[in-house]
Amino acid sequence: MSPRPLGRRIAAVSSGLIVALSLAACTTHPSPEVAVRSFLLAWQDGNYAEAARHTTGDPAEVEQALADVHDQLDLASIRFDLGQIATESGTANAEFGVNADLGIGDPMWNYTGQMSLTNGAAGWQIDWSPSVIHPELGEGERLAVSYEIEERGQILDRSGEPLVAADSVTAFGVLPADMEDKEGGVTELAELLDEDPDPLLNRVRSAPPEQFQPLVLIRDADNSLLREAGNIAGVDTQEIEVNLSPRVAPFLLGEVAGTAEHRVSSRVAGPYQAGDTVGLSGLQNIFQQELAGTATTQVVSLGEDGEQTDVLESWEGVRSGGIETTLDLAVQSAAENALETVPGDGYIVAVDTASGEVLAAANASGSVTDDGAFTGSYAPGGTFTMVSALAALDSGAVTADSEMLCGWQSEVGDQVFTNPRANDVGLNPTLDRNLASLCTVAFVDIASEVGPEAITRAATQLGLGSDWQLPLPVSAGSVDIEDGDVELASAMVGEHGVRTSPLAMALAAGAVADGSWYGPTLVREEGPAQASATELDEAHLEVVREGLQEAVNLRTPQMNTGEEQVFGQAARAEQGDTDLHWFVGYRGDVAFAVLAEVDPATTLLDQYAVTAATSFLNGLAHGGAEGEGLLGEEVPELPMDAPVEGELNAPVEGAAGEMNPEADLTGN
């Protein structure tokens, strides 16, 4: 059972064949038509005493019976249409159409009523019986509205594992038959639970009196609250289980309301009252109807003992169901565990390289509102060099075999860019070597030959700044390079004019791994936002892959465990007062991006994105069957205290100024 939607007392304007008549001065009705019109018009306007005057019944009893119909159905309004009237030897039979609005969110109940009339000393009058209200309503029977609410459906991972935990909650409700004073008792309960009493009263008035009516759901109700509620006549509690709490990815799955502390009625627009389960955010909100379904509503007749005697009308609800996501519970758990090492805000997104399906999306805060993994706008820093390398090759500025000098510094306009890795200065490496060592000066030096159009085109091919979407808000990033040599050089190394999200960078890494960019998918039935972009140049991709492979071997070798090679780029960038630590890469069929937002005062010897990425890969390796990782390899134990080798921490030099050539930033 579910709380009744909020009813509305609205005096409907007479319509159809019902017209306003000047009947106030009439004492008798000269025809059955006038009697029927007068009765229905008064009933429709809520003037039950006047309506009773046109019947043969006891005026007080008829008045009460008509007033009860309003409460028993929790009517928003009722409207009548006059039908055929047959007259014979001082008697008549009349048909009339009934259009009963059962309230916000409920159906309109339309049926044909009937009444008989007799012509006597007072003129034509309606022969009163409960059948005037409804043809199938007998003596001693009353109306009620009954609901069958669907259990809230599950959100599942790609293997059918449930991602939402069933919480035990206390349903505070009433047994209407045990309440001598419904209004007083329900109001007292509402005040105790800090709820609005009006929708709860509407629920109780229209409900079958012998059925327990749950009104408010509360998690962890304490004993004192239970005792106080139990002291109210007719109030009872029941323990029920409801799928409410996300096991993982709270920002992605979202909150479910249905408890007093959420105050659904004040936070959510629509026909929901306290006690309903309503998704407030994330997938729970986007797929509210699929997960919650809708109630099967019935108008029933009840006997004097409160037992149901008949179903007068029924509206079948929508069955609730599960939502199958592309998430992998083991990958998601590995991501969340890995972020425990991040001292501030941090994010991990993992995708399937062959499809763009989102395998995991996690934040370090655990907050349901922290969606930076999808919507963040961050400078990618040196991780953008995988895009710049493709742009350089596609533009013809360099080839796979071209010399690409790695200098110590490069002055562009009034800006000095400094190479953070002194060991590579003076070498004449190729593009893949500069990518491996993250020689930012080498990329800055060829920026003018590559040009802004080539950079933007390569970024678009990898999905950055493209038009793609998910059911939840996302950022595809942007590449907006202003005119000027300094701006172009800064864009080449992921600083000026380039902003992206962890999701967008994970998809870009997936494109490098697979050879085609795929739009992201999160919910299977929704399908991908974009099946596949134009396939990338395989020869150029191979150069980038070699650079990313060597980058891991040279600078983060502790990531390589098992048989499968890790490809990726670690870098730092400055954004405002925050250092951004990145690792973007892939292993096997899993591409991922890790971002840690770090206080600049934190020691330069820590690269939190690399630490988290290493932990993530370790979690993946140990998340499958015994002795075998998720990626199918035999897995040795990964030492978590392995040192970070090579330069991972110095920011790309630009606006931050020059660095000391004598500084040792390798951590060795």
XYZ file of C-alpha atoms in Angstrom:
668
model
C 0.000 0.000 0.000
C 1.165 3.538 -0.673
C 0.188 6.957 0.602
C -2.682 8.491 -1.340
C -1.863 11.338 -3.670
C -2.864 14.730 -2.432
C -6.527 15.469 -3.074
C -7.798 18.898 -4.069
C -11.075 20.453 -3.000
C -12.151 22.260 -6.152
C -15.717 23.254 -6.876
C -16.135 22.215 -10.507
C -17.990 24.488 -12.844
C -21.156 22.802 -14.079
C -20.813 21.487 -17.611
C -22.298 19.076 -20.140
C -26.038 18.885 -19.783
C -25.964 20.273 -16.227
C -26.903 23.935 -16.355
C -27.444 26.427 -13.592
C -31.118 26.827 -12.763
C -32.849 29.400 -10.627
C -34.363 26.815 -8.334
C -34.030 28.483 -4.987
C -37.716 29.456 -4.960
C -38.983 26.070 -6.182
C -40.703 23.856 -3.630
C -41.773 21.066 -6.011
C -40.410 19.698 -9.266
C -42.933 19.612 -12.106
C -40.874 17.065 -14.097
C -38.328 14.306 -13.388
C -35.755 16.171 -15.531
C -35.881 19.210 -13.225
C -35.540 16.980 -10.149
C -32.537 15.127 -11.564
C -30.859 18.343 -12.707
C -31.378 19.993 -9.324
C -30.034 16.984 -7.403
C -26.940 16.506 -9.543
C -26.117 20.209 -9.670
C -26.244 20.486 -5.863
C -24.141 17.312 -5.442
C -21.615 18.547 -7.994
C -21.284 21.890 -6.191
C -20.783 20.205 -2.812
C -24.119 21.461 -1.475
C -25.036 18.084 -0.005
C -27.903 19.375 2.172
C -29.579 20.887 -0.887
C -29.036 17.670 -2.853
C -30.596 15.619 -0.035
C -33.739 17.793 -0.199
C -34.476 16.382 -3.658
C -34.571 12.762 -2.451
C -36.965 10.569 -0.501
C -34.268 9.683 2.050
C -33.625 11.082 5.506
C -32.033 14.473 4.754
C -29.249 14.104 7.340
C -28.367 10.581 6.224
C -28.305 11.498 2.543
C -26.232 14.603 3.239
C -23.687 12.529 5.176
C -23.587 9.798 2.544
C -22.814 12.276 -0.248
C -20.185 14.047 1.863
C -18.580 10.679 2.680
C -18.162 9.927 -1.034
C -15.809 12.906 -1.293
C -13.574 11.601 1.500
C -13.870 7.925 0.578
C -12.550 8.678 -2.922
C -10.355 11.653 -1.913
C -12.024 13.510 -4.767
C -10.472 16.478 -6.472
C -13.781 17.142 -8.228
C -16.888 15.413 -9.531
C -18.873 16.304 -12.634
C -22.128 14.925 -13.994
C -23.724 14.666 -17.423
C -27.476 14.089 -17.762
C -28.521 11.069 -19.796
C -31.787 9.492 -20.886
C -34.909 9.745 -18.681
C -37.774 7.287 -19.144
C -41.178 8.107 -17.555
C -44.118 5.741 -16.961
C -47.223 6.010 -14.712
C -45.841 8.376 -12.100
C -42.369 6.840 -11.997
C -39.185 7.533 -13.935
C -35.694 6.117 -14.463
C -32.768 8.415 -15.197
C -29.215 7.747 -16.378
C -26.358 10.141 -15.745
C -22.642 10.169 -16.486
C -20.194 10.450 -13.580
C -16.698 11.884 -14.038
C -14.881 11.558 -10.704
C -11.353 13.017 -10.531
C -9.546 10.885 -7.930
C -6.800 13.444 -7.382
C -3.313 14.386 -8.557
C -1.571 11.401 -10.104
C -4.710 9.245 -10.020
C -7.021 8.324 -12.893
C -10.410 9.771 -13.788
C -13.218 7.396 -12.839
C -15.983 7.512 -15.433
C -19.132 5.425 -15.059
C -22.860 5.551 -15.746
C -25.143 6.106 -12.764
C -28.831 5.365 -12.471
C -31.642 6.569 -10.254
C -35.371 6.006 -10.025
C -37.875 8.787 -9.271
C -41.427 8.969 -7.908
C -43.990 11.702 -8.410
C -45.715 12.477 -5.114
C -47.117 15.342 -3.056
C -43.733 17.093 -3.103
C -43.402 16.621 -6.841
C -40.785 14.449 -8.479
C -38.132 13.116 -6.059
C -35.175 10.708 -6.300
C -35.790 7.373 -4.590
C -32.798 7.297 -2.276
C -30.533 4.253 -1.859
C -26.725 3.730 -1.998
C -27.174 2.628 -5.626
C -27.686 6.316 -6.506
C -23.986 6.785 -5.705
C -23.037 3.730 -7.759
C -25.348 1.128 -9.290
C -23.465 -1.757 -7.603
C -23.331 -0.227 -4.129
C -25.702 -1.987 -1.714
C -27.139 -1.183 1.688
C -24.445 -0.810 4.357
C -21.655 -0.598 1.784
C -19.206 2.246 1.236
C -16.534 3.181 -1.314
C -12.763 3.084 -0.856
C -9.626 3.388 -3.003
C -7.074 0.593 -2.808
C -3.505 0.559 -4.087
C -0.988 -2.142 -4.867
C 2.471 -0.560 -5.032
C 5.299 -2.214 -6.938
C 8.491 -3.004 -5.059
C 11.300 -0.708 -6.167
C 13.438 -2.327 -8.846
C 17.176 -2.877 -8.805
C 20.037 -1.206 -10.623
C 22.305 -3.975 -11.878
C 25.876 -4.186 -13.079
C 26.822 -5.734 -16.418
C 26.690 -9.254 -14.913
C 23.368 -8.796 -13.155
C 24.865 -8.058 -9.738
C 22.679 -5.733 -7.641
C 24.214 -2.321 -7.005
C 21.608 -1.080 -4.517
C 21.327 -2.474 -1.009
C 17.957 -3.308 0.529
C 17.559 -1.238 3.683
C 15.331 -2.238 6.561
C 13.037 0.689 7.296
C 10.177 1.273 9.677
C 6.823 2.056 8.099
C 4.799 4.289 10.410
C 1.132 3.987 9.560
C -2.391 3.572 10.836
C -5.267 1.125 10.875
C -8.138 3.517 10.084
C -10.781 1.309 11.713
C -8.991 1.658 15.070
C -8.993 5.456 14.994
C -11.961 7.150 16.607
C -10.583 10.552 15.653
C -8.773 10.131 12.327
C -7.936 13.803 11.921
C -6.590 14.153 15.464
C -4.618 10.896 15.406
C -3.041 11.439 11.988
C -2.187 15.047 12.839
C -0.488 13.914 16.050
C 1.531 11.309 14.128
C 2.485 13.867 11.458
C 3.721 16.313 14.108
C 5.733 13.554 15.766
C 7.428 12.695 12.448
C 7.719 16.325 11.274
C 5.462 15.741 8.271
C 2.612 17.635 6.653
C -0.627 16.064 7.968
C -2.868 16.956 5.002
C -1.647 14.343 2.461
C -1.567 11.723 5.214
C -5.178 12.503 6.123
C -6.226 12.204 2.482
C -4.613 8.790 2.392
C -6.375 7.584 5.523
C -9.819 8.931 4.660
C -9.967 7.117 1.319
C -8.319 3.867 2.388
C -10.019 0.578 3.309
C -10.362 0.971 7.096
C -9.313 -2.576 7.956
C -6.016 -2.402 6.033
C -2.759 -1.053 7.491
C -1.823 2.139 5.681
C 1.919 2.941 5.663
C 2.380 6.690 5.705
C 6.034 7.505 6.462
C 9.180 5.393 6.082
C 12.051 6.014 8.505
C 15.473 4.407 8.668
C 16.886 3.613 12.085
C 13.812 4.671 14.043
C 14.806 4.842 17.724
C 12.850 3.202 20.529
C 11.567 6.477 21.961
C 10.011 7.393 18.614
C 8.427 3.961 18.363
C 6.996 4.275 21.871
C 5.545 7.736 21.259
C 3.942 6.602 18.010
C 2.511 3.536 19.700
C 0.695 5.734 22.212
C -1.461 7.231 19.431
C -4.702 5.292 18.959
C -4.722 3.388 15.686
C -1.021 3.975 14.893
C 1.127 0.946 14.161
C 4.554 0.203 12.649
C 5.887 -2.475 10.339
C 9.442 -3.360 9.338
C 9.894 -3.545 5.576
C 12.833 -3.740 3.158
C 13.286 -1.197 0.383
C 16.096 -0.872 -2.192
C 17.483 2.498 -1.107
C 21.251 2.680 -0.521
C 23.853 2.466 -3.296
C 26.477 -0.196 -2.604
C 28.918 1.688 -4.849
C 29.077 4.855 -6.979
C 26.656 6.990 -4.956
C 26.913 9.988 -7.302
C 26.111 7.791 -10.264
C 23.346 5.596 -8.820
C 21.827 8.438 -6.808
C 19.695 8.933 -3.723
C 16.313 7.371 -3.077
C 13.881 9.211 -0.850
C 11.041 7.707 1.075
C 12.057 8.645 4.565
C 11.137 11.487 6.855
C 14.597 13.000 6.746
C 14.371 13.441 2.982
C 11.022 15.287 3.142
C 9.981 14.082 -0.297
C 6.925 16.263 -0.497
C 9.017 19.421 -0.158
C 11.920 18.390 -2.420
C 10.277 16.641 -5.361
C 7.696 18.053 -7.710
C 4.895 15.741 -8.695
C 2.389 13.382 -7.119
C 4.667 12.016 -4.405
C 4.069 12.051 -0.687
C 6.080 10.950 2.303
C 6.309 7.193 2.243
C 6.743 6.840 -1.515
C 10.146 5.871 -2.907
C 11.420 8.548 -5.244
C 14.803 8.847 -6.938
C 16.233 12.260 -6.127
C 19.415 12.111 -8.205
C 21.519 9.949 -10.503
C 20.073 6.935 -12.275
C 17.485 6.563 -9.523
C 16.001 9.863 -10.656
C 16.463 9.456 -14.408
C 14.796 6.032 -14.388
C 12.284 6.722 -11.615
C 9.291 5.318 -13.474
C 11.094 2.170 -14.598
C 12.423 1.482 -11.096
C 9.357 2.458 -9.072
C 6.623 1.478 -11.480
C 3.153 2.799 -10.756
C 0.455 1.532 -8.450
C -2.479 -0.589 -9.517
C -5.425 1.517 -8.388
C -8.856 0.075 -7.557
C -12.128 1.603 -6.477
C -13.715 -1.015 -4.233
C -16.846 -1.450 -2.169
C -16.577 -2.429 1.476
C -19.184 -4.045 3.695
C -20.118 -2.982 7.211
C -17.334 -5.248 8.535
C -14.763 -3.399 6.414
C -14.151 -6.384 4.134
C -14.017 -5.853 0.395
C -17.221 -6.896 -1.370
C -16.509 -5.905 -4.961
C -14.074 -4.154 -7.299
C -15.965 -1.408 -9.085
C -13.093 -0.167 -11.248
C -9.407 -1.013 -11.674
C -6.480 0.671 -13.413
C -3.466 -1.563 -13.943
C -0.171 -0.010 -12.884
C 3.208 -0.224 -14.594
C 5.399 -3.008 -13.268
C 8.728 -1.962 -11.810
C 11.866 -3.450 -13.268
C 15.633 -3.479 -13.081
C 18.016 -1.175 -14.921
C 21.040 -2.947 -16.396
C 24.105 -0.746 -16.455
C 27.491 -1.291 -18.082
C 29.228 -0.966 -14.707
C 31.350 -3.834 -13.440
C 31.002 -4.201 -9.675
C 34.560 -5.536 -9.289
C 36.080 -2.738 -11.399
C 33.993 -0.155 -9.537
C 35.117 -1.519 -6.174
C 38.749 -1.461 -7.302
C 38.362 2.190 -8.327
C 36.785 3.236 -5.048
C 39.401 1.403 -2.992
C 42.210 2.995 -5.012
C 40.991 6.507 -4.247
C 41.437 5.957 -0.510
C 45.075 7.022 -0.988
C 44.097 10.444 -2.375
C 44.321 13.212 0.266
C 41.735 15.510 -1.366
C 39.233 15.254 -4.178
C 39.942 12.572 -6.722
C 38.284 10.596 -9.503
C 38.682 7.408 -11.513
C 36.758 6.486 -14.649
C 37.285 3.200 -16.483
C 35.794 2.247 -19.852
C 35.822 -0.735 -22.189
C 38.228 0.087 -25.012
C 36.186 -1.811 -27.615
C 32.799 -0.235 -26.888
C 33.075 2.875 -24.721
C 30.961 1.185 -22.047
C 31.578 2.753 -18.644
C 32.961 0.087 -16.291
C 33.521 2.310 -13.260
C 33.149 5.903 -12.123
C 34.272 6.829 -8.626
C 34.999 9.853 -6.495
C 37.211 10.068 -3.423
C 34.669 12.050 -1.432
C 31.965 9.398 -1.574
C 29.475 12.244 -1.952
C 26.250 11.708 -3.863
C 26.604 15.206 -5.342
C 30.265 14.979 -6.416
C 30.036 14.216 -10.137
C 33.424 15.658 -11.133
C 34.373 12.338 -12.740
C 31.775 13.069 -15.437
C 31.309 16.823 -15.412
C 34.651 18.218 -14.236
C 36.548 20.727 -16.329
C 40.278 20.277 -15.770
C 43.527 21.111 -17.522
C 44.949 17.741 -18.653
C 48.555 18.944 -18.614
C 51.093 16.520 -20.059
C 48.515 13.731 -20.515
C 47.306 15.798 -23.486
C 50.577 14.996 -25.289
C 48.974 11.798 -26.607
C 46.609 14.121 -28.508
C 49.408 16.499 -29.484
C 51.493 13.587 -30.782
C 48.666 12.484 -33.085
C 48.187 16.088 -34.207
C 51.909 16.378 -34.978
C 51.859 13.213 -37.071
C 48.575 14.009 -38.819
C 49.738 17.525 -39.706
C 53.048 16.290 -41.115
C 55.043 18.440 -38.705
C 56.992 15.309 -37.782
C 57.122 11.688 -38.841
C 57.762 8.590 -36.782
C 61.483 8.817 -37.624
C 61.995 12.591 -37.461
C 64.474 14.020 -35.029
C 62.672 15.947 -32.310
C 65.238 17.672 -30.149
C 64.521 17.724 -26.417
C 65.966 20.991 -25.148
C 66.233 22.316 -21.609
C 64.228 25.450 -22.221
C 62.282 27.095 -24.973
C 61.288 30.731 -25.069
C 58.075 31.531 -26.891
C 57.079 35.167 -26.915
C 57.430 36.326 -23.325
C 57.008 32.832 -21.914
C 59.783 30.419 -20.937
C 58.936 26.723 -21.016
C 61.289 24.448 -19.074
C 61.850 20.734 -19.503
C 61.048 18.997 -16.181
C 63.330 16.039 -17.010
C 66.953 17.129 -17.101
C 68.166 13.639 -18.074
C 66.713 13.980 -21.591
C 68.223 17.374 -22.408
C 70.507 17.335 -25.434
C 69.167 14.096 -26.834
C 67.897 13.835 -30.389
C 64.970 11.533 -29.782
C 61.974 10.740 -31.922
C 58.375 11.630 -31.169
C 57.662 8.443 -29.263
C 60.736 9.021 -27.051
C 59.629 12.554 -26.214
C 56.189 11.235 -25.437
C 57.706 8.590 -23.172
C 59.872 11.063 -21.269
C 57.202 13.799 -21.313
C 59.627 16.307 -22.792
C 57.285 19.265 -22.878
C 59.872 21.538 -24.495
C 60.036 19.257 -27.533
C 56.265 19.573 -28.027
C 56.361 23.330 -27.483
C 59.066 23.692 -30.155
C 56.913 22.140 -32.903
C 53.643 23.833 -31.884
C 53.741 26.457 -34.651
C 54.293 23.754 -37.292
C 51.392 21.665 -35.983
C 48.936 24.569 -35.742
C 45.678 24.986 -33.803
C 43.500 23.308 -36.439
C 45.457 20.051 -36.288
C 45.358 20.024 -32.479
C 41.611 20.643 -32.451
C 41.038 18.003 -35.146
C 43.047 15.353 -33.283
C 41.223 16.158 -30.042
C 37.869 15.821 -31.784
C 38.866 12.449 -33.240
C 39.528 11.294 -29.673
C 36.158 12.615 -28.520
C 37.392 15.731 -26.713
C 34.961 18.580 -27.271
C 32.695 16.355 -29.385
C 28.928 16.103 -29.098
C 28.212 13.062 -26.947
C 26.116 12.439 -23.879
C 24.861 10.000 -21.251
C 21.634 9.851 -19.233
C 23.524 11.805 -16.545
C 25.250 15.195 -17.025
C 28.699 14.877 -18.611
C 31.420 17.091 -19.996
C 33.112 16.161 -23.253
C 35.721 18.831 -22.597
C 36.693 21.694 -24.866
C 39.598 22.770 -27.031
C 39.510 26.519 -27.608
C 42.939 27.807 -28.649
C 43.304 31.578 -28.820
C 45.486 33.236 -31.422
C 49.090 33.684 -30.398
C 52.280 31.666 -30.262
C 52.275 31.429 -26.455
C 48.686 30.217 -26.386
C 49.372 27.629 -29.079
C 52.492 26.352 -27.300
C 50.595 26.107 -24.000
C 47.739 24.232 -25.681
C 50.224 21.731 -27.109
C 51.065 20.621 -23.562
C 47.517 20.645 -22.234
C 47.431 23.977 -20.471
C 45.907 26.868 -22.408
C 42.431 26.451 -23.916
C 42.150 22.751 -23.145
C 39.770 21.437 -20.516
C 38.528 17.914 -20.039
C 36.896 15.498 -17.626
C 38.219 12.151 -16.380
C 35.493 10.419 -18.407
C 36.548 12.188 -21.602
C 40.223 11.304 -21.025
C 39.390 7.639 -20.352
C 37.467 7.496 -23.640
C 40.403 9.137 -25.442
C 42.774 6.506 -24.041
C 40.327 3.825 -25.142
C 40.403 5.206 -28.679
C 44.204 5.067 -28.741
C 44.046 1.452 -27.584
C 41.295 0.299 -29.981
C 41.869 2.459 -33.034
C 38.355 3.924 -33.008
C 36.635 6.295 -30.640
C 33.360 5.069 -29.138
C 30.752 7.186 -27.449
C 30.127 6.250 -23.825
C 27.346 3.916 -22.717
C 26.130 3.599 -19.143
C 22.713 1.951 -19.394
C 22.447 -0.964 -21.781
C 18.931 -0.272 -23.048
C 19.852 3.319 -23.842
C 22.575 2.314 -26.296
C 25.761 4.290 -27.002
C 25.654 8.015 -27.559
C 27.669 7.435 -30.728
C 28.497 4.008 -32.156
C 31.933 4.910 -33.461
C 33.820 7.910 -34.721
C 36.026 7.860 -37.799
C 38.741 5.278 -37.415
C 42.108 6.751 -36.535
C 45.321 6.373 -38.531
C 46.731 3.057 -37.324
C 50.356 3.896 -38.213
C 50.188 7.129 -36.233
C 48.465 5.386 -33.341
C 51.251 2.832 -33.194
C 53.797 5.608 -32.620
C 51.694 6.975 -29.768
C 51.246 3.508 -28.275
C 54.999 2.925 -28.317
C 55.504 6.220 -26.504
C 52.874 5.411 -23.873
C 54.293 1.945 -23.351
C 57.789 3.306 -22.861
C 56.435 6.060 -20.578
C 55.238 3.389 -18.149
C 58.387 1.274 -18.497
C 60.607 4.306 -17.970
C 58.727 6.285 -15.343
C 56.210 4.014 -13.591
C 57.496 0.441 -13.968
C 55.739 -0.715 -10.782
C 52.472 -0.661 -12.734
C 53.543 -3.563 -14.930
C 52.521 -6.721 -13.136
C 51.450 -9.905 -14.818
C 51.598 -10.549 -18.516
C 49.799 -7.507 -19.923
C 51.620 -4.246 -20.544
C 50.309 -0.961 -19.178
C 50.260 2.028 -21.538
C 49.835 5.527 -20.181
C 51.007 8.986 -19.273
C 51.476 10.537 -15.841
C 51.626 14.298 -15.466
C 50.923 17.251 -13.261
C 49.181 20.500 -14.095
C 48.338 23.651 -12.207
C 44.798 24.977 -12.108
C 44.111 27.906 -9.837
C 45.364 27.102 -6.354
C 45.319 23.349 -6.961
C 47.784 20.850 -8.348
C 46.196 18.297 -10.658
C 47.843 14.869 -10.654
C 46.862 12.776 -13.680
C 47.404 9.288 -14.957
C 45.678 8.344 -18.218
C 46.184 5.005 -19.905
C 44.992 1.482 -20.548
C 45.754 -2.153 -19.933
C 44.156 -4.893 -21.972
C 40.579 -3.903 -22.724
C 40.273 -1.422 -19.839
C 41.120 2.249 -20.419
C 41.085 4.587 -17.451
C 41.811 8.078 -16.218
C 42.827 9.000 -12.674
C 42.773 12.559 -11.371
C 43.795 13.771 -7.919
C 43.281 17.369 -6.803
C 46.150 18.085 -4.420
C 47.205 20.980 -2.231
C 50.403 22.422 -3.778
C 52.009 22.334 -0.323
C 52.012 18.537 -0.525
C 55.491 17.100 -1.094
C 56.618 16.898 -4.707
C 57.786 13.325 -4.153
C 54.183 12.067 -4.134
C 52.261 11.564 -7.368
C 48.862 10.599 -6.047
C 47.345 9.723 -9.418
C 50.102 7.192 -10.057
C 49.669 5.698 -6.594
C 45.906 5.441 -7.110
C 46.311 4.040 -10.633
C 48.739 1.408 -9.341
C 46.282 0.455 -6.615
C 43.458 0.345 -9.176
C 45.357 -2.019 -11.463
C 46.252 -4.177 -8.496
C 42.568 -4.304 -7.545
C 41.612 -5.299 -11.082
C 44.170 -8.065 -11.081
C 42.858 -9.513 -7.827
C 39.180 -9.013 -8.563
C 38.540 -12.036 -10.792
C 38.510 -15.759 -10.177
C 41.060 -17.277 -7.828
C 44.534 -17.051 -9.304
C 43.335 -15.036 -12.280
C 42.759 -11.312 -12.669
C 39.869 -9.628 -14.440
C 42.116 -9.228 -17.445
C 42.941 -12.927 -17.608
C 46.547 -12.936 -16.442
C 48.299 -14.686 -13.594
C 48.875 -12.069 -10.943
C 51.739 -11.709 -8.483
C 51.236 -9.614 -5.361
C 51.933 -5.964 -6.134
C 54.067 -4.130 -3.544
C 52.216 -0.937 -2.708
C 55.336 0.761 -1.348
C 57.211 0.541 -4.642
C 58.977 3.843 -5.346
C 57.778 6.099 -8.121
C 60.615 6.327 -10.603
C 61.340 9.142 -12.984
C 59.794 12.597 -13.141
C 56.100 12.573 -12.446
C 55.559 15.627 -10.397
C 56.862 18.829 -11.901
C 54.162 20.972 -13.508
C 54.402 21.933 -17.138
C 56.231 25.217 -17.076
C 54.394 28.179 -18.443
C 52.788 30.849 -16.363
C 54.327 29.212 -13.298
C 57.763 30.488 -14.320
C 61.179 28.866 -14.744
C 62.472 25.957 -12.701
C 65.894 25.530 -11.144
C 68.036 23.517 -13.601
C 69.861 21.969 -10.642
C 66.712 20.660 -8.936
C 66.368 16.885 -8.674
C 62.717 16.037 -9.210
C 63.122 12.350 -9.918
C 62.714 11.234 -6.326
C 65.858 9.115 -6.686
